[in-house]
């Protein structure tokens, strides 16, 4: 079992705050995400800024793309994104087109991640694997958490099953340091934390605390 990566999600509603957060925590994490909220508000060019600041980091564009996969992937890859997300309800042609476009720009470093929201099936998940997409993001949506959902056994079982199928599974949604221990013994690929890092009093210290807890549990 590997040591899970730590990804910071920048879901700020303006570019200066996102860039400031990236500068303060980018070196503490493995992967930097231009979040959906940020991309919708300021546009894909913010990915270029992140790429300029962090030439060697993996950068994700969390587009949650539903259609026009090839065009969206080409656009974010041109700015330097290595990975891009597609929503699980997107069609296989959309996902395949996105994969092809991101790999044309980024080579084998380019990957598509399927964002799991709402209803999806393991049969569908197999079709993503068959299409060459082996990353999935298991998500507790912000709105579900606000409505009172919590992380629990049902989530662990789904994450484990996806890993057994051959996915590298990232986990996200309102994560804090205490949530991590729930996944002890599970081969999580990446923990994605947004507000748990960026809204902390000291974001860099919060990122280090996430890293330390990951090392304590999986190291
Ligand atoms: C929401 C997202 C967020 O980037 C992800 O959930 C991490 O944010 P937070 O830790 O603040 O919940 O993709 O759709
Ligand atoms: Mg996100």
XYZ file of C-alpha atoms and ligand atoms in Angstrom:
234
model
C 0.000 0.000 0.000
C 1.374 3.420 -0.945
C 1.316 6.632 1.036
C -1.641 8.710 -0.211
C -0.869 12.015 -1.926
C -2.185 15.296 -0.618
C -3.942 17.611 -3.082
C -5.034 21.133 -2.275
C -8.206 22.375 -3.983
C -8.212 26.107 -4.683
C -11.900 26.978 -4.727
C -11.519 30.705 -4.224
C -13.874 33.134 -5.934
C -11.097 35.433 -7.079
C -7.691 35.016 -8.605
C -5.479 36.951 -6.111
C -6.717 34.879 -3.158
C -6.243 31.639 -5.099
C -2.727 32.557 -6.170
C -1.794 33.679 -2.642
C -3.058 30.364 -1.253
C -1.164 28.434 -3.920
C 2.061 30.258 -3.073
C 1.683 29.558 0.635
C 0.755 25.856 0.436
C 1.859 24.668 -3.004
C 5.250 23.447 -1.812
C 3.671 21.481 1.050
C 1.374 19.361 -1.160
C 1.819 16.837 -3.974
C -0.895 18.085 -6.321
C -2.499 21.489 -6.889
C -6.073 21.815 -8.088
C -7.640 24.765 -9.854
C -11.076 24.175 -8.343
C -14.408 24.287 -10.121
C -15.492 27.425 -8.286
C -12.262 29.186 -9.273
C -12.353 28.079 -12.916
C -15.968 29.189 -13.311
C -15.251 32.548 -11.773
C -11.900 33.533 -13.286
C -11.425 31.195 -16.273
C -8.856 28.616 -17.295
C -5.952 31.054 -17.552
C -5.437 30.701 -13.810
C -4.021 27.258 -14.610
C -1.264 28.988 -16.568
C -0.415 31.112 -13.527
C -0.225 28.001 -11.330
C 1.941 26.256 -13.931
C 4.320 29.228 -14.049
C 4.701 29.216 -10.268
C 4.991 25.416 -10.019
C 6.653 24.120 -13.200
C 7.034 20.563 -11.889
C 3.905 19.938 -9.805
C 0.924 17.955 -10.985
C -1.815 20.478 -11.679
C -5.464 19.466 -11.964
C -8.217 21.445 -13.649
C -11.395 20.442 -11.816
C -13.662 21.215 -14.759
C -16.231 18.488 -13.928
C -16.630 18.399 -17.693
C -19.916 16.965 -19.015
C -19.538 17.557 -22.762
C -17.101 18.807 -25.390
C -14.383 16.844 -23.588
C -11.811 17.254 -26.351
C -12.128 21.038 -26.494
C -12.181 21.562 -22.745
C -9.175 19.268 -22.269
C -7.229 20.954 -25.060
C -7.881 24.341 -23.501
C -6.804 23.435 -19.962
C -3.848 21.354 -21.166
C -2.639 24.320 -23.234
C -2.456 26.254 -19.939
C -0.484 23.439 -18.335
C -3.021 21.167 -16.622
C -1.877 17.548 -16.347
C -5.164 16.133 -15.149
C -8.750 17.159 -15.781
C -11.997 15.944 -14.253
C -15.098 14.699 -16.085
C -18.399 14.218 -14.309
C -19.475 10.563 -14.112
C -22.588 11.211 -16.181
C -20.494 12.302 -19.184
C -20.559 9.855 -22.079
C -17.638 7.590 -22.921
C -16.976 9.550 -26.157
C -16.667 12.736 -24.074
C -14.214 11.066 -21.680
C -12.215 9.469 -24.492
C -11.991 12.757 -26.395
C -10.797 14.495 -23.226
C -8.153 11.823 -22.619
C -6.896 12.023 -26.186
C -6.670 15.824 -26.110
C -4.920 16.057 -22.744
C -2.388 13.397 -23.779
C -1.712 15.144 -27.077
C -0.568 18.154 -25.077
C 0.887 16.561 -21.903
C 1.946 13.103 -23.111
C 1.488 10.155 -20.737
C 1.396 12.625 -17.832
C -2.051 13.669 -19.054
C -4.946 11.913 -17.320
C -8.687 12.181 -16.905
C -10.315 11.654 -13.520
C -13.962 10.669 -13.200
C -15.821 12.647 -10.551
C -18.386 10.480 -8.802
C -21.542 12.358 -7.883
C -25.113 11.193 -7.628
C -26.040 7.940 -9.324
C -23.443 5.748 -11.009
C -22.933 2.006 -11.243
C -19.969 -0.382 -11.127
C -20.918 -1.466 -14.681
C -20.436 2.138 -15.791
C -17.170 2.278 -13.848
C -15.927 -0.727 -15.807
C -16.592 1.166 -19.043
C -14.353 4.008 -17.789
C -11.569 1.518 -17.133
C -12.121 -0.002 -20.578
C -11.782 3.500 -22.044
C -8.341 3.854 -20.428
C -9.442 6.002 -17.495
C -8.180 4.613 -14.211
C -8.607 7.530 -11.828
C -11.832 8.163 -9.949
C -12.658 10.786 -7.363
C -15.019 9.690 -4.631
C -16.839 12.807 -3.547
C -19.059 13.870 -0.711
C -20.570 16.952 -2.262
C -20.406 20.231 -0.397
C -24.177 20.472 -0.555
C -24.689 16.920 0.729
C -22.385 17.694 3.667
C -24.285 20.917 4.333
C -27.502 18.884 4.304
C -26.096 16.711 7.100
C -24.348 13.825 5.271
C -21.224 12.463 6.948
C -18.403 10.164 5.904
C -19.051 6.567 6.911
C -18.957 2.836 6.200
C -21.031 3.154 3.013
C -18.366 5.437 1.527
C -15.503 3.168 2.588
C -17.141 0.191 0.919
C -17.562 2.017 -2.376
C -13.983 3.315 -2.275
C -12.651 -0.200 -1.546
C -14.677 -1.734 -4.364
C -13.402 0.845 -6.870
C -9.810 0.166 -5.768
C -10.399 -3.587 -6.194
C -11.634 -2.882 -9.729
C -8.305 -1.227 -10.522
C -8.961 2.473 -9.984
C -6.630 4.897 -8.282
C -9.190 6.571 -6.045
C -8.998 10.088 -4.668
C -11.267 11.035 -1.789
C -12.680 14.486 -1.160
C -15.403 16.595 0.370
C -15.078 18.556 3.591
C -12.042 16.581 4.727
C -10.258 17.512 7.917
C -7.401 15.854 9.776
C -9.812 13.727 11.819
C -11.552 12.296 8.732
C -8.349 10.653 7.510
C -8.261 7.881 10.114
C -11.571 6.553 8.827
C -9.646 5.379 5.746
C -6.906 3.552 7.661
C -6.037 0.321 5.835
C -7.535 1.554 2.552
C -5.202 2.169 -0.397
C -6.412 5.730 -1.089
C -4.466 7.361 -3.933
C -4.970 10.999 -2.932
C -6.772 13.009 -0.290
C -8.097 16.266 -1.721
C -8.598 19.034 0.814
C -9.884 22.501 0.061
C -11.276 24.521 2.920
C -9.558 22.295 5.495
C -6.295 23.834 4.265
C -7.120 27.143 2.599
C -9.448 28.430 5.316
C -7.145 27.447 8.177
C -5.523 30.238 10.175
C -2.140 29.027 8.898
C -2.761 27.155 5.597
C 0.849 25.936 5.259
C 0.769 24.506 8.796
C -2.601 22.885 8.033
C -1.164 21.251 4.897
C 1.795 19.962 6.923
C -0.589 18.602 9.545
C -2.512 16.705 6.832
C 0.797 15.331 5.516
C 1.954 14.297 9.005
C -1.321 12.489 9.697
C -1.150 10.709 6.324
C 2.417 9.605 7.138
C 1.409 8.513 10.641
C -1.411 6.328 9.301
C 0.071 5.031 6.021
C 3.843 5.508 6.504
C -16.303 20.527 -4.745
C -14.867 20.234 -4.994
C -13.853 20.648 -3.983
O -12.718 21.104 -4.640
C -13.479 19.486 -3.073
O -14.632 18.944 -2.492
C -12.524 19.926 -1.960
O -13.069 20.983 -1.247
P -13.444 20.965 0.323
O -12.334 20.203 1.030
O -13.461 22.425 0.662
O -14.754 20.275 0.463
O -14.493 19.710 -6.034
O -17.106 20.051 -5.763
Mg -12.606 20.402 -6.624
